[in-house]
Every structure is written in structure tokens, then in C-alpha cells.
Short mmCIF file of C-alpha atoms and ligand atoms in Angstrom, two decimals:
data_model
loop_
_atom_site.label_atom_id
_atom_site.label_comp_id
_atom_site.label_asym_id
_atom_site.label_seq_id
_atom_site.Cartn_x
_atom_site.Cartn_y
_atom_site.Cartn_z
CA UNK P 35 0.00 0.00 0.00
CA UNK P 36 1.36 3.36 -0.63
CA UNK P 37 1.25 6.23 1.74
CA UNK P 38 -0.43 8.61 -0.64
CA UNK P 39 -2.58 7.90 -3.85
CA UNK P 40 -2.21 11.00 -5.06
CA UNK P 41 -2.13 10.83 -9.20
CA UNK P 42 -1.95 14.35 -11.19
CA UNK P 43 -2.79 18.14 -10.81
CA UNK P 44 -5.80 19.35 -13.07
CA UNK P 45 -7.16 22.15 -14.55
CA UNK P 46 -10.69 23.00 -13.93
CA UNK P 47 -11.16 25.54 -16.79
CA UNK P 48 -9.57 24.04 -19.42
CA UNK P 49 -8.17 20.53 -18.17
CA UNK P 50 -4.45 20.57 -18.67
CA UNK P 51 -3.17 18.16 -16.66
CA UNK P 52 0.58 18.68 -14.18
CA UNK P 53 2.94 16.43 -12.24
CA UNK P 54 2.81 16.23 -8.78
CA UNK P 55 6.64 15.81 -8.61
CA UNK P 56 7.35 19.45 -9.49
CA UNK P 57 6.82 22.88 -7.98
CA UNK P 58 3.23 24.03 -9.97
CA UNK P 59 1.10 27.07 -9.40
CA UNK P 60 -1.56 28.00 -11.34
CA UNK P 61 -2.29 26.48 -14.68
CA UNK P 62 -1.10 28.10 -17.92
CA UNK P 63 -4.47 29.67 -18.25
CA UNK P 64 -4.83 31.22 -14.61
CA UNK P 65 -6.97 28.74 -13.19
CA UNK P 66 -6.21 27.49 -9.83
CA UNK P 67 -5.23 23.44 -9.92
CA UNK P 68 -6.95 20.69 -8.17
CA UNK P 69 -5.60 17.71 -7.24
CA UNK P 70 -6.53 13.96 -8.44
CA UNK P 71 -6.39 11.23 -6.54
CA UNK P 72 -6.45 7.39 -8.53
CA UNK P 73 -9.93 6.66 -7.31
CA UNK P 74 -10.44 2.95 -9.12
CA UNK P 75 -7.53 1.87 -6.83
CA UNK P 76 -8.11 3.57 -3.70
CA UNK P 77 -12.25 1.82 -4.01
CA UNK P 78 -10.15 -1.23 -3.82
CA UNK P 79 -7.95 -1.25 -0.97
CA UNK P 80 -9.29 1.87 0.99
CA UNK P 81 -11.55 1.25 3.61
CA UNK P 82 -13.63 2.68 6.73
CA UNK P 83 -12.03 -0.20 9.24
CA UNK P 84 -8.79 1.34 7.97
CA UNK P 85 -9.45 4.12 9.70
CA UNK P 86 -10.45 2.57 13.26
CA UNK P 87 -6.87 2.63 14.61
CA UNK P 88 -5.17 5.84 13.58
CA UNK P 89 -4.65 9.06 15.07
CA UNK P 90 -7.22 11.64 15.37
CA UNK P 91 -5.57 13.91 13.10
CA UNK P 92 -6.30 14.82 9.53
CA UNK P 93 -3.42 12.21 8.58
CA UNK P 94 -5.72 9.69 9.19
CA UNK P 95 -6.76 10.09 5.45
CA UNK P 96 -3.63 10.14 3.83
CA UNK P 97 -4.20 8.27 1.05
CA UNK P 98 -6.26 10.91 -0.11
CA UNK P 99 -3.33 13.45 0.90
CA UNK P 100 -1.42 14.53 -1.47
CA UNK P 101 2.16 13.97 0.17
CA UNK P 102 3.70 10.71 -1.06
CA UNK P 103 6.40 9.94 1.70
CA UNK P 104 5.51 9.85 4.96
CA UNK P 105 8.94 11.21 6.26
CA UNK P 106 8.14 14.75 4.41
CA UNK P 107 4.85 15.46 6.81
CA UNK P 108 4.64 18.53 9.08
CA UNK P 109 3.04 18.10 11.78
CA UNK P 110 1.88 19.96 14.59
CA UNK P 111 -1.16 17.42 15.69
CA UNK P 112 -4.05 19.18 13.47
CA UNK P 113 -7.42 17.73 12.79
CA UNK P 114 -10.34 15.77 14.53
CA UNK P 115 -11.53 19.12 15.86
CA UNK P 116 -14.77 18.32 18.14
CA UNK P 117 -18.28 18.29 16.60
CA UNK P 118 -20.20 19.78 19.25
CA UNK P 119 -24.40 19.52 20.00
CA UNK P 120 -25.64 23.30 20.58
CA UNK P 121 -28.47 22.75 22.04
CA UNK P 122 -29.64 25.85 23.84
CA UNK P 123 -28.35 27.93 20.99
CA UNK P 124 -30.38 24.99 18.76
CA UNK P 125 -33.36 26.05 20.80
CA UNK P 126 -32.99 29.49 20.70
CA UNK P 127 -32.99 29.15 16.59
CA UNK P 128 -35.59 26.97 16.49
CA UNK P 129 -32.96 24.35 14.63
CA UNK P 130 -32.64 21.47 16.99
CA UNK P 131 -29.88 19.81 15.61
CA UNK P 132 -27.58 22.63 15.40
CA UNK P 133 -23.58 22.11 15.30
CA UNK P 134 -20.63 23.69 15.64
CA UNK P 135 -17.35 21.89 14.44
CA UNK P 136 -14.57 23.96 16.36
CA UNK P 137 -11.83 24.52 14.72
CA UNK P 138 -10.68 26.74 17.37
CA UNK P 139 -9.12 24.14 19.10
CA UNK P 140 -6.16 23.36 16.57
CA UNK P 141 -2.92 24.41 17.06
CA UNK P 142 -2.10 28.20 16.18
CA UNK P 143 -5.80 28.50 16.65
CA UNK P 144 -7.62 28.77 13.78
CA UNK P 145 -8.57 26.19 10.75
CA UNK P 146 -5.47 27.71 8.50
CA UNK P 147 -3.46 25.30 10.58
CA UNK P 148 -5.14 22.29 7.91
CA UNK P 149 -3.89 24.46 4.73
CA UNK P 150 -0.64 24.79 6.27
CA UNK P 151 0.00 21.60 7.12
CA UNK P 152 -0.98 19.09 4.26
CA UNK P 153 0.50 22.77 1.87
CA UNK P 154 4.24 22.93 3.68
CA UNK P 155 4.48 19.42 3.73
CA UNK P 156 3.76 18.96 -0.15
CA UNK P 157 6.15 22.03 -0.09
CA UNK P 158 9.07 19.91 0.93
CA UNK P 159 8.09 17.03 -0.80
CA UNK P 160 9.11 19.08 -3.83
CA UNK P 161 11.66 21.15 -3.00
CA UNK P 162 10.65 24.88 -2.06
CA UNK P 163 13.05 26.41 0.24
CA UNK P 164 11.55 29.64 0.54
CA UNK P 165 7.90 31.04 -0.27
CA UNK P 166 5.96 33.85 0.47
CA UNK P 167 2.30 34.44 0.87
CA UNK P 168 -0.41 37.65 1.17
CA UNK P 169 -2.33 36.40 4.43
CA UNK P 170 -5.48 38.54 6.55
CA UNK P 171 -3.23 37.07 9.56
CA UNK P 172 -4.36 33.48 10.67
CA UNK P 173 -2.56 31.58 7.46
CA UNK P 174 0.23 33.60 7.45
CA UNK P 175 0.08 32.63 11.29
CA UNK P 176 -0.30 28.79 10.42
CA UNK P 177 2.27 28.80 7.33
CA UNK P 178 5.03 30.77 9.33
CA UNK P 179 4.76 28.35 12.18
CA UNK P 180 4.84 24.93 9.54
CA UNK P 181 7.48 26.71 7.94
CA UNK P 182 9.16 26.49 10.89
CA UNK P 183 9.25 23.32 11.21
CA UNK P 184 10.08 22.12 7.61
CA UNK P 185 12.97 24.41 7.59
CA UNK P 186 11.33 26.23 4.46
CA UNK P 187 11.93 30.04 5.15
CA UNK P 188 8.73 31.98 4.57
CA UNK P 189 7.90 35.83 3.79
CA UNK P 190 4.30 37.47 4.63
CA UNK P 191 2.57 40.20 3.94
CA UNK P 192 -0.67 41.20 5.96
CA UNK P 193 -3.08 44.13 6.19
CA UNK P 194 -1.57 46.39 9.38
CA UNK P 195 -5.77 46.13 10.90
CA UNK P 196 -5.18 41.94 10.85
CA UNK P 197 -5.38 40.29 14.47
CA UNK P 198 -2.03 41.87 16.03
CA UNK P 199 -1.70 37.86 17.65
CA UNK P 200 -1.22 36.84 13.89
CA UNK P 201 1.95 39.23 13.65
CA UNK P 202 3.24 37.68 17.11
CA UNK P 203 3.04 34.39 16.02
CA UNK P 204 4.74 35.10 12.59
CA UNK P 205 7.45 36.87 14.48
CA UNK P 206 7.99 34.15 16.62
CA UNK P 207 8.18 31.81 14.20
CA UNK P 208 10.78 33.84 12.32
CA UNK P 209 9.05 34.85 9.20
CA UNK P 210 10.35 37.66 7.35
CA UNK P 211 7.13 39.70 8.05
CA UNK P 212 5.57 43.17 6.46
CA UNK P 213 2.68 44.75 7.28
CA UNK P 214 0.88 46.70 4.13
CA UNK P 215 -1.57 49.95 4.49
CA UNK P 216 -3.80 48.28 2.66
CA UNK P 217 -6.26 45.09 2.12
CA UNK P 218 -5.04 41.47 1.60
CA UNK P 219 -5.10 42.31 -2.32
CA UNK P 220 -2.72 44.98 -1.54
CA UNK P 221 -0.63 42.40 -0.34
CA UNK P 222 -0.80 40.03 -2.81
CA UNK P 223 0.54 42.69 -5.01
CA UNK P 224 3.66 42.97 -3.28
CA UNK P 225 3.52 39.30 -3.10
CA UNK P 226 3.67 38.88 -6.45
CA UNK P 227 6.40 41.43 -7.03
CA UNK P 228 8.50 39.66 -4.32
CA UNK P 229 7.85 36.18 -5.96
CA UNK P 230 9.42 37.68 -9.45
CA UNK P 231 12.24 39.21 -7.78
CA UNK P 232 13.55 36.61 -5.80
CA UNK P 233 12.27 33.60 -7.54
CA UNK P 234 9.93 32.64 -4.18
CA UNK P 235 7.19 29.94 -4.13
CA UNK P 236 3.85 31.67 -4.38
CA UNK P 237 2.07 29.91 -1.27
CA UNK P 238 -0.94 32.57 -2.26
CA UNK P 239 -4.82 31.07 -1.79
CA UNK P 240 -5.19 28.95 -4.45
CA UNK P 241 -1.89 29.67 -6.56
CA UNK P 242 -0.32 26.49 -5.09
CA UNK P 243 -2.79 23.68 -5.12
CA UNK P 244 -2.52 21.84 -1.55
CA UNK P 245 -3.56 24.28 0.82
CA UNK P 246 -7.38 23.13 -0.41
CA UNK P 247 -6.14 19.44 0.16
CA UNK P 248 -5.88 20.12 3.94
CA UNK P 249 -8.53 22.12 4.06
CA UNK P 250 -11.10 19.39 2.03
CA UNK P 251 -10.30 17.10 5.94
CA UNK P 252 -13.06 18.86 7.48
CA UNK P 253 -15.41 17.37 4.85
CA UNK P 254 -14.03 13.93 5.72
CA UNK P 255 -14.53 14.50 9.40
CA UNK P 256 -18.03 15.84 9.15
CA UNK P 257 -19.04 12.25 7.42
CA UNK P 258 -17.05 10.53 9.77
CA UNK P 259 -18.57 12.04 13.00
CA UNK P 260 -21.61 11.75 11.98
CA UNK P 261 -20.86 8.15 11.15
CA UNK P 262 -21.03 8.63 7.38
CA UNK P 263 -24.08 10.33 7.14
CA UNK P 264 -23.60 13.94 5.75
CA UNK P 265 -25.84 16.71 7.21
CA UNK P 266 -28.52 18.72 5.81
CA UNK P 267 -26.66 21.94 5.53
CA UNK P 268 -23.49 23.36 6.26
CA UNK P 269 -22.41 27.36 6.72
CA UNK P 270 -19.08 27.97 6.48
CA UNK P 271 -18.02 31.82 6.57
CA UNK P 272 -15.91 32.85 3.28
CA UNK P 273 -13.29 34.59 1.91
CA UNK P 274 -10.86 33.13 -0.54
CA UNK P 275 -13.84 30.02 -0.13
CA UNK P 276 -11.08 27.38 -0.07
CA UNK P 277 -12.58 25.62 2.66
CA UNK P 278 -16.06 25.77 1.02
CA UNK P 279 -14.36 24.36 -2.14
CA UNK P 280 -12.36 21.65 -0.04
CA UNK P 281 -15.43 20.58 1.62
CA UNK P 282 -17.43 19.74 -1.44
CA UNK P 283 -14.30 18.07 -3.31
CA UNK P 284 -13.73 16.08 -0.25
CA UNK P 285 -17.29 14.52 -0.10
CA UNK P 286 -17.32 14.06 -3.80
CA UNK P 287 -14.44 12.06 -3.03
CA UNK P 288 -16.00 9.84 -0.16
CA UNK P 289 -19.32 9.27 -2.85
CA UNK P 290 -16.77 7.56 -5.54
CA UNK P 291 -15.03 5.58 -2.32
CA UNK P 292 -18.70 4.58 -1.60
CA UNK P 293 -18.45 5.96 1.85
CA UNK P 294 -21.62 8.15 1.92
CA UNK P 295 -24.41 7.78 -0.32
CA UNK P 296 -24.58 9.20 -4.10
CA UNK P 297 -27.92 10.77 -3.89
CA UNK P 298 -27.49 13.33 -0.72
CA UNK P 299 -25.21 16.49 -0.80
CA UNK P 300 -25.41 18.54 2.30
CA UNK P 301 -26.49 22.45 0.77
CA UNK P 302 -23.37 24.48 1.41
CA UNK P 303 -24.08 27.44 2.47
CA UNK P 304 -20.92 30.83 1.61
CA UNK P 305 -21.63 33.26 4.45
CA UNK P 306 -20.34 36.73 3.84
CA UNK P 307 -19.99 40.05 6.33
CA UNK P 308 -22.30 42.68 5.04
CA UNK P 309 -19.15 44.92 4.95
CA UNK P 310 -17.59 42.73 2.04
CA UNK P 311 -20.02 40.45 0.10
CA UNK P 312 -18.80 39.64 -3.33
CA UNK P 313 -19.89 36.23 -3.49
CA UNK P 314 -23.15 36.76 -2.33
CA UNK P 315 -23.91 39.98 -4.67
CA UNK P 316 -22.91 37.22 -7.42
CA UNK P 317 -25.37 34.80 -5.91
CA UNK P 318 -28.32 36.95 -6.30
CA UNK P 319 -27.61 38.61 -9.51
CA UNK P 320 -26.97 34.82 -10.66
CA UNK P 321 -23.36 34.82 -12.01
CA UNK P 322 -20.73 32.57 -12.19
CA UNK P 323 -17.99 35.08 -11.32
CA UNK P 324 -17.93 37.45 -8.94
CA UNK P 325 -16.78 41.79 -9.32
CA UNK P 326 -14.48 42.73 -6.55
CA UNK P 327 -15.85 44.29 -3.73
CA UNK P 328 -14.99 48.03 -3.18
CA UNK P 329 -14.01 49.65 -0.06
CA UNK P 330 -14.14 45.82 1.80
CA UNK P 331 -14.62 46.61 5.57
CA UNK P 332 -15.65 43.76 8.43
CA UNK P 333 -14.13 42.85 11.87
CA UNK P 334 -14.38 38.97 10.74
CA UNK P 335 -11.28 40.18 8.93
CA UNK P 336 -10.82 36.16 7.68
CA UNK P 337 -13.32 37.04 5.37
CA UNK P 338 -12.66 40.40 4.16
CA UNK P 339 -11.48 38.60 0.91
CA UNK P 340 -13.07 41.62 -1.96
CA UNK P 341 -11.78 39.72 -4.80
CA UNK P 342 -11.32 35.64 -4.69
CA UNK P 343 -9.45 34.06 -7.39
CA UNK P 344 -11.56 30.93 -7.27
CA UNK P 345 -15.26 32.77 -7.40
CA UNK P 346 -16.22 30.45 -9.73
CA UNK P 347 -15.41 27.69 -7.95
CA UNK P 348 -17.19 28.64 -5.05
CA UNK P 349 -20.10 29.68 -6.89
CA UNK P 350 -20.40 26.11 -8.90
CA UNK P 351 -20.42 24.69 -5.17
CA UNK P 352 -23.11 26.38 -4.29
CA UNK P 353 -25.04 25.67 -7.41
CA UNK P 354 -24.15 22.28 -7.46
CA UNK P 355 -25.19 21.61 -3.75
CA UNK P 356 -28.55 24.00 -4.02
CA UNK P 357 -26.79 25.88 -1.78
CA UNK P 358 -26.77 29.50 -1.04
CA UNK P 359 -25.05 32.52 -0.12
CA UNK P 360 -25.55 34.77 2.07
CA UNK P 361 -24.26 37.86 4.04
CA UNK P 362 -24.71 39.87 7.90
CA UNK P 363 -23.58 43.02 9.20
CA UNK P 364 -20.87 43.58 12.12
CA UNK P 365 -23.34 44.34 14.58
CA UNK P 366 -25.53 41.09 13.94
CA UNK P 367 -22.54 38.75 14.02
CA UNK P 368 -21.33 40.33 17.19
CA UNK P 369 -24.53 40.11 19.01
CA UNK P 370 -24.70 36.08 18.23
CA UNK P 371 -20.60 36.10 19.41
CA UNK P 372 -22.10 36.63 22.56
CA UNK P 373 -25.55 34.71 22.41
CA UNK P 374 -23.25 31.96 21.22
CA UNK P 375 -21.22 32.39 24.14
CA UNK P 376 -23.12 32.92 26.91
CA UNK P 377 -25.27 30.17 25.78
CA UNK P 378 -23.37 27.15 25.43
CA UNK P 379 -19.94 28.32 26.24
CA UNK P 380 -17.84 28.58 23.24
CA UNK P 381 -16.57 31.66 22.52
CA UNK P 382 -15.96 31.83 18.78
CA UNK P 383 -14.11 34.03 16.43
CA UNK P 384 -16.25 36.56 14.26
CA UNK P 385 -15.99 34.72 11.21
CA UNK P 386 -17.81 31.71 12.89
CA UNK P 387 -20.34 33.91 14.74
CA UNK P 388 -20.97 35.60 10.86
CA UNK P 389 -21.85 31.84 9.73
CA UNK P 390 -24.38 31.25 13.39
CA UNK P 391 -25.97 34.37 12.35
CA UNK P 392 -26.26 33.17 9.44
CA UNK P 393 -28.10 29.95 10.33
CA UNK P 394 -30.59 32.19 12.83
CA UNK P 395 -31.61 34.44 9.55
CA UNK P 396 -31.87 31.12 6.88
CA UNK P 397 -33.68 29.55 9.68
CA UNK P 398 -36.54 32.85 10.03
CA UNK P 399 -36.94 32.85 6.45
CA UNK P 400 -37.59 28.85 6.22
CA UNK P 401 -34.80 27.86 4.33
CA UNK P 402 -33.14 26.00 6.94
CA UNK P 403 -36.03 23.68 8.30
CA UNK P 404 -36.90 22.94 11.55
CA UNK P 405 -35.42 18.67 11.24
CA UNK P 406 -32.37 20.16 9.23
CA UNK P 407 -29.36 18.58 10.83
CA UNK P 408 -27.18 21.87 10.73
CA UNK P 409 -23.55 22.23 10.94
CA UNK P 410 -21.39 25.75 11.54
CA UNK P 411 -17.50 25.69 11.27
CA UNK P 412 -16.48 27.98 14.12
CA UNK P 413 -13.25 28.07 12.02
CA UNK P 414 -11.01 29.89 14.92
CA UNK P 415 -10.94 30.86 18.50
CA UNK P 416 -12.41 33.80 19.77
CA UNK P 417 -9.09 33.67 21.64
CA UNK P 418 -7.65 35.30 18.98
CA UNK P 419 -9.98 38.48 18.64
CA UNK P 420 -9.41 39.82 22.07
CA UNK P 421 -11.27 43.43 20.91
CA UNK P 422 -14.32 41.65 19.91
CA UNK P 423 -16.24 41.85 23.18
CA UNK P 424 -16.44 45.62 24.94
CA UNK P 425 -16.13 45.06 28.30
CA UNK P 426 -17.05 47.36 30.92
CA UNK P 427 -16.56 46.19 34.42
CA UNK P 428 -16.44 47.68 37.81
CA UNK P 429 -12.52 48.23 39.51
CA UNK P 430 -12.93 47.63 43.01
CA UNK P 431 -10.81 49.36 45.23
CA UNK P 432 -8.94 46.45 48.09
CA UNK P 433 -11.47 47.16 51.05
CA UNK P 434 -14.48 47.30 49.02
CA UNK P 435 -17.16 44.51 48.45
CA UNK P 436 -18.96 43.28 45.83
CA UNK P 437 -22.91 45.31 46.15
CA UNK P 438 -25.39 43.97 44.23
C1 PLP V 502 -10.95 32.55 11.00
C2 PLP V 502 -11.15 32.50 9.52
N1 PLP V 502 -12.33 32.08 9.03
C3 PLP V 502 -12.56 32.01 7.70
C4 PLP V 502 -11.61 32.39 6.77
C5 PLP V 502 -11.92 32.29 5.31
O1 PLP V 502 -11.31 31.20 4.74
P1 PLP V 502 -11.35 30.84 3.21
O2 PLP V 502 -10.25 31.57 2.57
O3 PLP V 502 -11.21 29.36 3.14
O4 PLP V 502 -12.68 31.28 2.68
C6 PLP V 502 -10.37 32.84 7.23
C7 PLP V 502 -9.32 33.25 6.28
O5 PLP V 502 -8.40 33.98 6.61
C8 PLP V 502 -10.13 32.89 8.63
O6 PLP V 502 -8.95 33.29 9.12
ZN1 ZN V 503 -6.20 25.73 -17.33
#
């Protein structure tokens, strides 16, 4: 058996096909890549019971990884994030079987940790000894960290309003970090400059083609914890969509392996901040593409993404899965931070509490329906967003007590 069952990169748009032994970006065209996997074999030899005795971490599907030696993985641990029951947020929704998948509980905090992983790994594998990548903080976070690790030396560039944590953590992995006056597509610019200059590895969303692979595990855990049965619906908050995209080519992958039926696709669901909502404005004029958003402004800065390269991509996913997309303002997604919070505990990042808010509105206008089984990624700790909750407390003085 081999570690990894990985076969050839692939264009979407106009299907060249690449080797997985070399360094690729995008295609010739400009389309991002996707990865193939040799399915006939894999339906073979691959089964559920293999899975009964490895780790709970998102190596536990490596065949459908794309690294192909075992020695190049970097690992900090990731995966097998809890799927958690909300039920007195449930209640409060009226959507009984309401779940959040926390990804807040991964190491560096935040879902990115997936893209980075299975993305520096694959890195190695082929050779890249120093990229650089255009990040709204929490991948540039993640890669900087994995970098670390695989001894690749890494360069990002993030807006100067991303979580200040995500600069700390760069920093103390040793990135060579920059902060830009600007928006994440400000800093892809510079990216892209830096990439020609110095001959770097473009580790941008979607111009190298693993990132998605690691992100696609959270489809394969969402089967598997729900004992491969997919839910009804699943929000997921976007911005470059890659997890959206990873998702859906992850359970089209388990329907070939026969794992979960042929005839049920949960509806994905792109959830969007008010302040930046490209995808959605697509959505509801119908398009396949989406025009980037002007003057992009949220404080679920993961998603303040104004123009994604794989629009398209998400936007087929959505169609596909008679999904839909759909966006709230800062003060709504705030407001359920704290319901979510103070009702079952879990203090989410904004980009999470953007996709419960999310589920609350589908849910009043009868799109989500009362038996839906619902699932939210709370894709990072609210840990992370210290200035998310105003807090205005008394300061007692040493002899005084507590008067209520
Ligand atoms: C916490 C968080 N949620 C969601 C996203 C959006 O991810 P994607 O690019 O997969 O849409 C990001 C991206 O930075 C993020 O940091
Ligand atoms: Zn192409």
C-alpha cells in the first residue's frame, strides 16, 4: 500500500493536466489546480475499518493526501476538531440539531493550521526552500509556524488592521514579516512582485494547489462524525472560499469511495460580512464570477477577501449543492458572538459567529427547516480576537465589596 494515492494536478477551466513531482502554481491559463487522486484503486484497498486505529488527526486520510512519503509530513497534531451539540443555541434558533465543528481548538488556533499543514508538507516534498504568501493574519500565522518546522523560510505580507496575535506568532516563528496599508489584495501585489524578484514559491490562496487538500479534511470529518451520514446543511463563513471548495471536493471524493451515499449532498451554504459580500452579490444577480468588492470593511477580517481568485469555484459549489449565499452586518454577528457564548460556552471568532448568524436568519426565512441537521465551522478561536467583546466592568478598590 502506498502512503499517498495521489495521481496528477488538473485544470478545472480548461483541463491541462501537471505532475505532482514538481513545484506548480496555477495552470497556464490562470486557473487554480486541483488535485486527483487514482480513485479505481483507492475503491479497492481503501476502507472505513482502515481508519479505526489511527490518530485523530487529519493524517488519518492520507491516502487521499497529497504527500507521497511519509517522512516529508509537518506536523503539529491538526485535525479531529470536536463536533459539538448546541443545544440551547439549537433552541434558541428553532434548529434542533444545530452544530458547531470547532476549529478553534487546533494548534495556532484557527482552521489555517489544515492548509498549512498538508500545503508545507507537499512544499518539501518538492523542493521549495523559501515562499511567500499575502495572508489577513491566521494563514500567514499557520504557514510561518509549519514553515518552521520544515525548515522552508517563509515571507508574509498582511493588512496592518489583521489580528495583532497573527503578527506575534509570525514573528515568533521567524518569518520575514511586512505589514501593508492596505487590504489582503494589496498584499498580494507585493507578493507577487516579491515572488518575481527573488524567484519565491507563491504559497498565495489557491496559486499552489494543496492548501485546499488540507482544508477538504473537514469534509471527511463531518461524514465521519456523523458516522457517514452527511448533514442537511453546512455554513461555512468565506473569503478566498477554499474551505467551502475543499469541503465539497472532499465529499465528492468519499461518494466515488462509496463511503456516503450518491444521492445526498449537504447544501453548502458561503456566508459573507455585510461589509464585504462579493460572493453573495454574485449569488443573487446569478453569475458565475464574482466583481471585486470596493471599499471591503468587516471585523471577521478572515473574510474580508473583496476579490477571490476561485469565485467560480465557489459559486459552482453552491449551485451544485442547491446551496446558497448569504451575508450579515458587524453588529448582527457580534450580538450572536455573545448569544453563542453565553449560551453554550464557546466563545468563537467573528468569522464563525458571521456563519451562526447566518443559520438564525436562513432559519426565520424557512430555508433552513426545523429537522435540518445543521452544521457551523467555528473556524477559529475567539481567543484570537481579544477586541471583539467591549467590556465594561467595575474596579474595586482592596477594602471594598462586591454590592449587588
Ligand atoms: C478565522 C477565519 N475564518 C474564515 C476564513 C476564510 O477562509 P477561506 O479563505 O477558506 O474562505 C479565514 C481566512 O483567513 C479565517 O482566518
Ligand atoms: Zn487551465
Amino acid at each position: 500500500m502506498s502512503f499517498s494515492y495521489v495521481s496528477h494536478l488538473y485544470c478545472p477551466k480548461c483541463e491541462n493536466t501537471y505532475s505532482v513531482e514538481e513545484k506548480n502554481q496555477l495552470c497556464q491559463c490562470g486557473s487554480p489546480l486541483l488535485v486527483a487522486y487514482k480513485m479505481d484503486e483507492l475503491k479497492e484497498i481503501f476502507k472505513q475499518e482502515n481508519l479505526l486505529e489511527r490518530k485523530a488527526d487529519l493524517w488519518r486520510y492520507h491516502e487521499l493526501l497529497p504527500v507521497q512519503d511519509a517522512d516529508n509530513v509537518v506536523t503539529l497534531g491538526e485535525g479531529f476538531t470536536p463536533m459539538i451539540h448546541l443545544k440551547k443555541t439549537g433552541k434558541d434558533m428553532d434548529i434542533p440539531n444545530l452544530y458547531m465543528k470547532d476549529e478553534g481548538m487546533i494548534p495556532s488556533g484557527t482552521f489555517k493550521s489544515r492548509g498549512a499543514a498538508v500545503g508545507v508538507s507537499k512544499a518539501k516534498e518538492v523542493g521549495v526552500k523559501e515562499l511567500a504568501m499575502p495572508t489577513n493574519g491566521n494563514a500567514g500565522a499557520a504557514w510561518s509556524l509549519y514553515c518552521a518546522q520544515a525548515d522552508i523560510i517563509s515571507t508574509v505580507v498582511m493588512p496592518v488592521n489583521a489580528p495583532e496575535i497573527t503578527r506575534k506568532e509570525c514573528a515568533a516563528a521567524g518569518a520575514s514579516l511586512y505589514l501593508v496599508n492596505g487590504l489582503i489584495g494589496d498584499a498580494g501585489k507585493i507578493v507577487g512582485q516579491a515572488v518575481k524578484d527573488y524567484n519565491l514559491f507563491d504559497a498565495s490562496t489557491l496559486k499552489e494547489p494543496y492548501r485546499i487538500e488540507g482544508k477538504k479534511t473537514m469534509g471527511f470529518e463531518i461524514a465521519e462524525q456523523f458516522g457517514w451520514e452527511v448533514p442537511d446543511v453546512i455554513l461555512y463563513p468565506t473569503g478566498g472560499g477554499v474551505g467551502l471548495i475543499g469541503i465539497y471536493k472532499a465529499l465528492q471524493e468519499l461518494q466515488e469511495l462509496g463511503w456516503i451515499a450518491k444521492d445526498k449532498m449537504p447544501r453548502l451554504v458561503a456566508v459573507q460580512a455585510e461589509g464585504c459580500a462579493p460572493i453573495v452579490k454574485a449569488w443573487e444577480d446569478g453569475k458565475s464570477s464574482a466583481e471585486p468588492w470596493e471599499d471591503a470593511e468587516t471585523v471577521a477580517c478572515g473574510i474580508n477577501v473583496a476579490n477571490a481568485l476561485g469565485d467560480f469555484l465557489i459559486l459552482d459549489v453552491i449551485k451544485q449543492t442547491e446551496g446558497c449565499a448569504i451575508s450579515v452586518s458587524d453588529k448582527i454577528l457580534l450580538e450572536e458572538l455573545s448569544t453563542v457564548a453565553s449560551e453554550d460556552g464557546a466563545f468563537v471568532c467573528p468569522e464563525g459567529a458571521a456563519a451562526f448568524a447566518a443559520a438564525r436568519k436562513l432559519r426565520e426565512d424557512s430555508w433552513i427547516k426545523q429537522d435540518d441537521r445543521v452544521v457551523v465551522l467555528n473556524t477559529g478561536a475567539g481567543m484570537k480576537y481579544p477586541d471583539t467583546v467591549d467590556v465594561n466592568v467595575p474596579i474595586l478598590e482592596v477594602e471594598e465589596r462586591i454590592v449587588r
